[in-house]
Coordinates of C-alpha atoms in Angstrom, one line a residue:
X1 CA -86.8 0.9 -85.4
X2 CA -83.4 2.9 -86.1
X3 CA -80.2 1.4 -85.2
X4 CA -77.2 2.9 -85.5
X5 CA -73.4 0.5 -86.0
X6 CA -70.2 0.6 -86.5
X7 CA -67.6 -1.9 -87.0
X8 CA -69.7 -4.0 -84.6
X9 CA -70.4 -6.9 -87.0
X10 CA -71.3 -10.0 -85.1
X11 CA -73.2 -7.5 -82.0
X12 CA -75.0 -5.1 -84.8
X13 CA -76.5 -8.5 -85.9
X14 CA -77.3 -10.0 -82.9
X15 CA -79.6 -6.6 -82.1
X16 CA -81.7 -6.8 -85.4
X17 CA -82.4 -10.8 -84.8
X18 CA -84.0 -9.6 -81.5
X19 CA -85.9 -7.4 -83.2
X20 CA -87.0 -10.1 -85.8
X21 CA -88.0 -12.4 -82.2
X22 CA -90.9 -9.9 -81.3
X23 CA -94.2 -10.3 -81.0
X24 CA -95.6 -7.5 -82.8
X25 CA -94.4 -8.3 -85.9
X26 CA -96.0 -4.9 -87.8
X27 CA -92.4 -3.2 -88.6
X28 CA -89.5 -1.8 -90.4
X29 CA -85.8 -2.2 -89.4
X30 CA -83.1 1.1 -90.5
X31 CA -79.5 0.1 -89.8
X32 CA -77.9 3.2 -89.8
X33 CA -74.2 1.7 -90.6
X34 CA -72.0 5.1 -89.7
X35 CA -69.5 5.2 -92.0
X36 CA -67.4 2.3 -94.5
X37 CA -67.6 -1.3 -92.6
X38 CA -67.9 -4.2 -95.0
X39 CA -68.1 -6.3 -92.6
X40 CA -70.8 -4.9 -91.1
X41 CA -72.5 -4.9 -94.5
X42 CA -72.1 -8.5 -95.6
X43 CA -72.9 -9.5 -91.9
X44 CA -76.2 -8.0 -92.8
X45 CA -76.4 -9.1 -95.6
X46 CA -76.5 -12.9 -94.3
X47 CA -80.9 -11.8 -93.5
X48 CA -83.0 -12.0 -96.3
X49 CA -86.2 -10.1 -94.6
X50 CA -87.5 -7.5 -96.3
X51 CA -88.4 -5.1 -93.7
X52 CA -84.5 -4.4 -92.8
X53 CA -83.2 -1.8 -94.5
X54 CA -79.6 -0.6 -94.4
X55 CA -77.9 2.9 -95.1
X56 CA -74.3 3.4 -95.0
X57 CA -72.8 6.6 -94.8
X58 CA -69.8 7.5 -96.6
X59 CA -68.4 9.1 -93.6
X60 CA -69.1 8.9 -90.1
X61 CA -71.6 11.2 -88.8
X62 CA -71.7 10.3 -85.3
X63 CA -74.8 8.3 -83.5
X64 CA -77.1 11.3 -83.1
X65 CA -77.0 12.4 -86.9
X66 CA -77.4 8.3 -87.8
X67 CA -80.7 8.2 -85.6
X68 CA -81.6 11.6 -87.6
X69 CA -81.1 9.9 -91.0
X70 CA -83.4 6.9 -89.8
X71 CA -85.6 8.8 -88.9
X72 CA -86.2 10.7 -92.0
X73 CA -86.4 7.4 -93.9
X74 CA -89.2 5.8 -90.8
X75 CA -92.6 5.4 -92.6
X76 CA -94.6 3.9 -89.3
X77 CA -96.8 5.9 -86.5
X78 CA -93.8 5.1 -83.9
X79 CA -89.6 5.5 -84.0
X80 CA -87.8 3.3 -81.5
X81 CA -83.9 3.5 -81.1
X82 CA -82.0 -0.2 -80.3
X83 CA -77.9 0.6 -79.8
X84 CA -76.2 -2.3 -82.1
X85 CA -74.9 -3.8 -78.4
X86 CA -77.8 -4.5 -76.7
X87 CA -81.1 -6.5 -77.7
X88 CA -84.8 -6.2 -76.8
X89 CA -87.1 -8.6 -75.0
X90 CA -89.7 -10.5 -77.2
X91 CA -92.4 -8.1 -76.1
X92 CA -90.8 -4.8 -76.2
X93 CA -92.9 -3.4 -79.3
X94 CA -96.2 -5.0 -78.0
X95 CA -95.8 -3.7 -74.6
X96 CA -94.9 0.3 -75.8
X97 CA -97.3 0.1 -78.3
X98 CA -100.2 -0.7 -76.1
X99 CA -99.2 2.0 -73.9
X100 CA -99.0 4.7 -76.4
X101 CA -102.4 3.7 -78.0
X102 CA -104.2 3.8 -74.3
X103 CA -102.2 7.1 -73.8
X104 CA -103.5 8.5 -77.3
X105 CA -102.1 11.7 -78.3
X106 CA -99.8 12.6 -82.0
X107 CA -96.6 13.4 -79.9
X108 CA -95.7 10.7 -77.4
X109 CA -93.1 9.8 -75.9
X110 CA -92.0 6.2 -73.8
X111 CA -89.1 4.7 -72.4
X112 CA -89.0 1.1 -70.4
X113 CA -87.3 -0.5 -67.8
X114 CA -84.4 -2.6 -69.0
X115 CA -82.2 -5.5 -67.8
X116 CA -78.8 -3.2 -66.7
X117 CA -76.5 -6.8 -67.2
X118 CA -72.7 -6.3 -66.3
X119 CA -70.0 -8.7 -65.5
X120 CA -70.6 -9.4 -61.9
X121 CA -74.5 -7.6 -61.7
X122 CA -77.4 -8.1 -63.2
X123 CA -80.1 -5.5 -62.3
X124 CA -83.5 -3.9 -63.7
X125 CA -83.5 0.0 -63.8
X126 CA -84.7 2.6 -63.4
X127 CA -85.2 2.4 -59.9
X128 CA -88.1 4.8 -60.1
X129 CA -91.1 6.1 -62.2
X130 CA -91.1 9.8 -62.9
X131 CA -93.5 11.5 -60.3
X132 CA -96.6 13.4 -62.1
X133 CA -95.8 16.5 -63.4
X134 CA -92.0 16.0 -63.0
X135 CA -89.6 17.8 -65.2
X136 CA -87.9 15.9 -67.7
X137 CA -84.1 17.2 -66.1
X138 CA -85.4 16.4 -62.8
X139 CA -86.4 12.9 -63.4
X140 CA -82.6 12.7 -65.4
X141 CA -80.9 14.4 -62.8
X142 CA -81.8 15.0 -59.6
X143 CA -81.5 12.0 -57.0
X144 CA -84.6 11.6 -54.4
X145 CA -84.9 9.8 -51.2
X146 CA -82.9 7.7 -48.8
X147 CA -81.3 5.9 -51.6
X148 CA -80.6 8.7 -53.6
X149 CA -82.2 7.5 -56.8
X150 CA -82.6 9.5 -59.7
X151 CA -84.2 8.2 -63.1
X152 CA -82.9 6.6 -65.9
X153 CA -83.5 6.6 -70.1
X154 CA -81.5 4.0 -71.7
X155 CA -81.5 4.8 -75.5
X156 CA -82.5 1.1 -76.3
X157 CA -85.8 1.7 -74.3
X158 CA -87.0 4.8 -76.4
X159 CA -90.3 4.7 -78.1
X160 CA -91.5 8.3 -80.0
X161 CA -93.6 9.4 -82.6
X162 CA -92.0 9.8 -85.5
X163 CA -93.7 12.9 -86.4
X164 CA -92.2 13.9 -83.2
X165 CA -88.9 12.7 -84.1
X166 CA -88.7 13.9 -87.5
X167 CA -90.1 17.5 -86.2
X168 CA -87.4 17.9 -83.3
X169 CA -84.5 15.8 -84.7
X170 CA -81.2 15.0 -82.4
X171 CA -78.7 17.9 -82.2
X172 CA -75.0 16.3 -83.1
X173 CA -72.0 17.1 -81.6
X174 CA -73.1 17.1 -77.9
X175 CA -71.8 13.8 -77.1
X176 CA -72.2 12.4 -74.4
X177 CA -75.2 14.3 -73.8
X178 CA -76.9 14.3 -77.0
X179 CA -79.6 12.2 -75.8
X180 CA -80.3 14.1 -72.5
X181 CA -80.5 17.2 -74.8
X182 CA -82.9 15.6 -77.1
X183 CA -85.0 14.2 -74.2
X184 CA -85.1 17.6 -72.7
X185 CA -86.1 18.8 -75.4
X186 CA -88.4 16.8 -76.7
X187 CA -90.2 16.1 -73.6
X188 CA -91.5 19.9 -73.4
X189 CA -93.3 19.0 -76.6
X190 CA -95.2 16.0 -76.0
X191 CA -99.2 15.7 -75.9
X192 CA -99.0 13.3 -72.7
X193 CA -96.3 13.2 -70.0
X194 CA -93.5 11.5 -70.2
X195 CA -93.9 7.2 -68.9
X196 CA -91.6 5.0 -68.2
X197 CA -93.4 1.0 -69.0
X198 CA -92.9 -1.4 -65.7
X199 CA -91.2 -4.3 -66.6
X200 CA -88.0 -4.9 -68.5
X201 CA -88.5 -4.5 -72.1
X202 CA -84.5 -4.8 -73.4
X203 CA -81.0 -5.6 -72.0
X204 CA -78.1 -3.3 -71.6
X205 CA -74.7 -5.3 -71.9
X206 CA -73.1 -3.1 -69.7
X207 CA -69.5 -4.5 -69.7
X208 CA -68.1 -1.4 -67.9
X209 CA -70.4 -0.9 -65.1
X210 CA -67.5 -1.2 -62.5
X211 CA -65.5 1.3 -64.5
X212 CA -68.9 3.6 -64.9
X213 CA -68.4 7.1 -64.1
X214 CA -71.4 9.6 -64.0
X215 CA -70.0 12.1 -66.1
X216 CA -67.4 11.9 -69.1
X217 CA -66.2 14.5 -71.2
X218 CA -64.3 16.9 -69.3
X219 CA -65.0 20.0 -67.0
X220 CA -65.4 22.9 -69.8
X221 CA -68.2 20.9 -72.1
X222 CA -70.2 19.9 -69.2
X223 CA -70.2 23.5 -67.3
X224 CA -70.6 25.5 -70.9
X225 CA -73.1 23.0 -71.5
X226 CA -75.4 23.9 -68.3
X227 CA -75.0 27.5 -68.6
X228 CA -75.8 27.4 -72.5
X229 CA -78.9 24.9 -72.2
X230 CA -80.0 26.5 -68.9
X231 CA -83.6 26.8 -70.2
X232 CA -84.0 23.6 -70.4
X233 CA -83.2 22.6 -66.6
X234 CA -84.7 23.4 -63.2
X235 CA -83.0 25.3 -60.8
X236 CA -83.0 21.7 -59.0
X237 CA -81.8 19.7 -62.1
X238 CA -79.4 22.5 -62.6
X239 CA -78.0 22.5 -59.6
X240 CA -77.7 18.2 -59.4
X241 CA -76.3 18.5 -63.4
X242 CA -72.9 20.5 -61.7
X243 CA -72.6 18.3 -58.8
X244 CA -72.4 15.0 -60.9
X245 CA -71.1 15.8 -63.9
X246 CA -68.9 19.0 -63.1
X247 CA -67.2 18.0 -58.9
X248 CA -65.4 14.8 -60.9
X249 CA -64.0 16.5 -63.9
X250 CA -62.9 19.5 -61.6
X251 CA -61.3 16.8 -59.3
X252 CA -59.3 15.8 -62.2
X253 CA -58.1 19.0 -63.4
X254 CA -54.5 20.6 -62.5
X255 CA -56.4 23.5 -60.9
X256 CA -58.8 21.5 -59.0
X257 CA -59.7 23.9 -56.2
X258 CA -60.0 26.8 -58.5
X259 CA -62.6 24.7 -60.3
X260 CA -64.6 22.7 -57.3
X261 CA -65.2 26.5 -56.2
X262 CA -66.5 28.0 -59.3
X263 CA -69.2 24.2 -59.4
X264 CA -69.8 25.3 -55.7
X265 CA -70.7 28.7 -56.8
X266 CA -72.5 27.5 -59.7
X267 CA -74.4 24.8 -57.6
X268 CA -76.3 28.1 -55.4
X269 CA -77.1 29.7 -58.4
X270 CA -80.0 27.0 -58.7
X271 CA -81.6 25.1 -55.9
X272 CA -79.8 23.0 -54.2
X273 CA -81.1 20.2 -51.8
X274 CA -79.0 18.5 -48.7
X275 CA -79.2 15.8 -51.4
X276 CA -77.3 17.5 -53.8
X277 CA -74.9 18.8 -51.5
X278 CA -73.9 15.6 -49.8
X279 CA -73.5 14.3 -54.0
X280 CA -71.1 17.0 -54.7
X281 CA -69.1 16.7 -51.0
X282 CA -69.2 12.8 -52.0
X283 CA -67.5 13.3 -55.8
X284 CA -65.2 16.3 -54.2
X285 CA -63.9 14.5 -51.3
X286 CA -64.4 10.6 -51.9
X287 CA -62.2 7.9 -54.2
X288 CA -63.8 6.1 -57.1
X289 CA -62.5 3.3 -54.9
X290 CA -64.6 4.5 -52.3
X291 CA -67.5 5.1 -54.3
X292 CA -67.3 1.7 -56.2
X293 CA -67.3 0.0 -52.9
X294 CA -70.3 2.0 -51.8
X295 CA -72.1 1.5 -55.2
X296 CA -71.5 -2.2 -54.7
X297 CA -72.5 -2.5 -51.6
X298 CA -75.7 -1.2 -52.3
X299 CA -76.5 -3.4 -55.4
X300 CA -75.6 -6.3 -53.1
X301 CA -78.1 -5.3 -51.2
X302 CA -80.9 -4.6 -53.2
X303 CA -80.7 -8.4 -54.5
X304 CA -78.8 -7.3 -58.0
X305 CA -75.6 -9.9 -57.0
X306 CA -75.5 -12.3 -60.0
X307 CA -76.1 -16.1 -58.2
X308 CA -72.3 -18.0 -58.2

C-alpha cells in the first residue's frame, strides 16, 4: 500500500499501524514522505517491520506524483492508496482481496465504503453502488433519485492492480481533481466494471465536513478543466460537473452573472436532468448557510447524528 505524508508525524504513523492491524498480513508498506520532514522520518523510524519502506523526496512533488513514485517501487499483484490522516479497518485488505480474486481479471479496479467521521457526524458512504454499466463520471457526478445521491471514491478506499497503476500513472498538477481524472481514466481500462465492497472498510477523519464545499479551486480550472477532459465525461456527468463545481465558484466571482450564464450555457451543451437543474438553481440562488442547514437536516435524518 502507498501512502503519501507530509509534516503529519504523529497522524502519518497512526495510518501505517492500522495497516500493520490487518488481517491479511501478505504486504508491503511505501511511505511516500513528500518533501524534507525529519520528524516525519524519525516518527517512522520508531517501527522496526520490515515490510515498511520509506522514500523521501527532496522536494515536494505533490500527492499525485508521490502515489506515482510508490507505485513504481509496488512489487505485489494489488496497489492500494491510505491518505496519512485516515486509517483502515482490520479487514480492509481481506475484504478487497477476496473481491478482486472472485472478480478475476489483470486490470481491476475497487473502492469500499468508508466510515465518513466528522466532528458532530458520523456516517458510512457512499450512499449508493454504481448501477451496471454506469460511467465512471456518472457514478462521480451525477446525483440520482429523491435524495439526490451521487457516488463516492474516497482515496483511502482504492484498491488497483498495479500493473494497472504503473501502466496509467496519476497526472500531477490537477489538484483537486487529480483523482477524479485518474479514476476516469483508469476506469475505461479495466477488465471488469468498476465495484464498490459493501461494508466500511476505512475511516475518513473528516474534520471539516461542516465547512465542505463541493468544489474548490476556482471558476477558470474547473470550466477549462471540463471543456479540456470532455472525452472523458457524459453529456450527463458533463452537465452535473458545471453545476457543482462551476455555479459556486461563479457565485464568488466579481462578475458573477457574466459567469452563472456562460455555466448555464455550458450546462445545455450536455444533458441535463430536472436533477441537475434544480443543483445548479440551488448553488446559484441558495446560502452555504442554507445549504448546511439543509445538508444537516438530512444526515439527521438518515440516522448519521453522533449519540450525545
Amino acid at each position: 500500500m502507498i501512502i503519501p505524508t507530509l509534516r503529519r508525524p504523529e497522524l502519518v504513523l497512526r495510518a501505517v499501524n492500522s495497516v500493520l492491524q490487518q488481517t491479511m498480513q501478505d504486504f508491503e508498506i511505501l511511505v511516500i514522505i513528500d518533501g524534507k520532514d525529519d520528524a516525519s522520518e524519525k516518527s517512522l523510524g520508531t517501527i522496526t517491520d520490515p515490510r515498511l519502506k520509506v522514500t523521501m523526496n527532496p522536494q515536494s512533488q505533490g500527492p499525485a506524483q508521490a502515489r506515482n513514485i510508490g507505485g513504481s517501487q509496488a512489487r505485489g499483484t494489488w496497489s492500494t492508496f491510505l491518505d496519512d490522516d485516515d486509517e483502515w479497518l482490520p479487514n480492509k485488505l481481506e475484504e478487497q482481496v477476496r473481491v478482486a480474486r472472485e472478480l478475476g481479471g489483470d486490470r481491476i479496479l475497487l473502492a469500499a465504503q468508508f466510515i465518513d467521521s466528522g466532528p458532530a457526524f458520523e456516517r458510512i458512504l457512499p450512499l449508493r453502488d454504481p448501477d451496471p454499466g454506469e460511467d465512471m463520471s456518472e457514478y462521480l457526478f451525477c446525483r440520482k433519485g429523491p435524495l439526490r445521491v451521487q457516488g463516492l471514491v474516497q482515496t483511502s478506499t482504492y484498491f488497483v492492480s498495479t500493473r494497472l497503476l504503473q501502466e496509467f500513472p496519476l497526472k500531477a498538477g490537477l489538484t483537486p481533481h487529480e483523482d477524479y481524472d485518474w479514476l476516469m481514466r483508469v476506469s475505461k481500462r479495466c477488465d471488469r466494471p468498476f465495484t464498490v465492497v459493501p461494508g466500511p472498510l476505512s475511516i475518513y477523519h473528516n474534520e471539516q465536513i461542516t465547512n465542505r464545499e463541493g468544489a474548490g479551486g476556482n471558476f477558470d480550472f474547473h470550466w477549462d478543466y471540463a471543456h479540456r477532459n470532455r472525452e472523458l465525461f457524459t453529456p450527463s456527468a458533463f452537465s452535473f460537473y458545471l453545476s457543482v463545481f462551476c455555479t459556486p465558484s461563479a457565485v464568488k466571482s466579481t462578475d458573477k452573472w457574466k459567469r452563472l450564464r456562460m455555466v448555464l450555457r455550458g450546462i445545455w451543451q450536455g444533458k441535463p436532468s430536472l436533477t441537475c437543474m434544480t443543483t445548479f438553481l440551488g448553488f446559484a440562488f441558495f446560502s452555504l448557510e442554507t445549504r448546511r442547514k439543509l445538508r444537516n437536516t438530512f444526515q439527521a435524518f438518515a440516522g448519521s447524528k453522533k449519540p450525545a
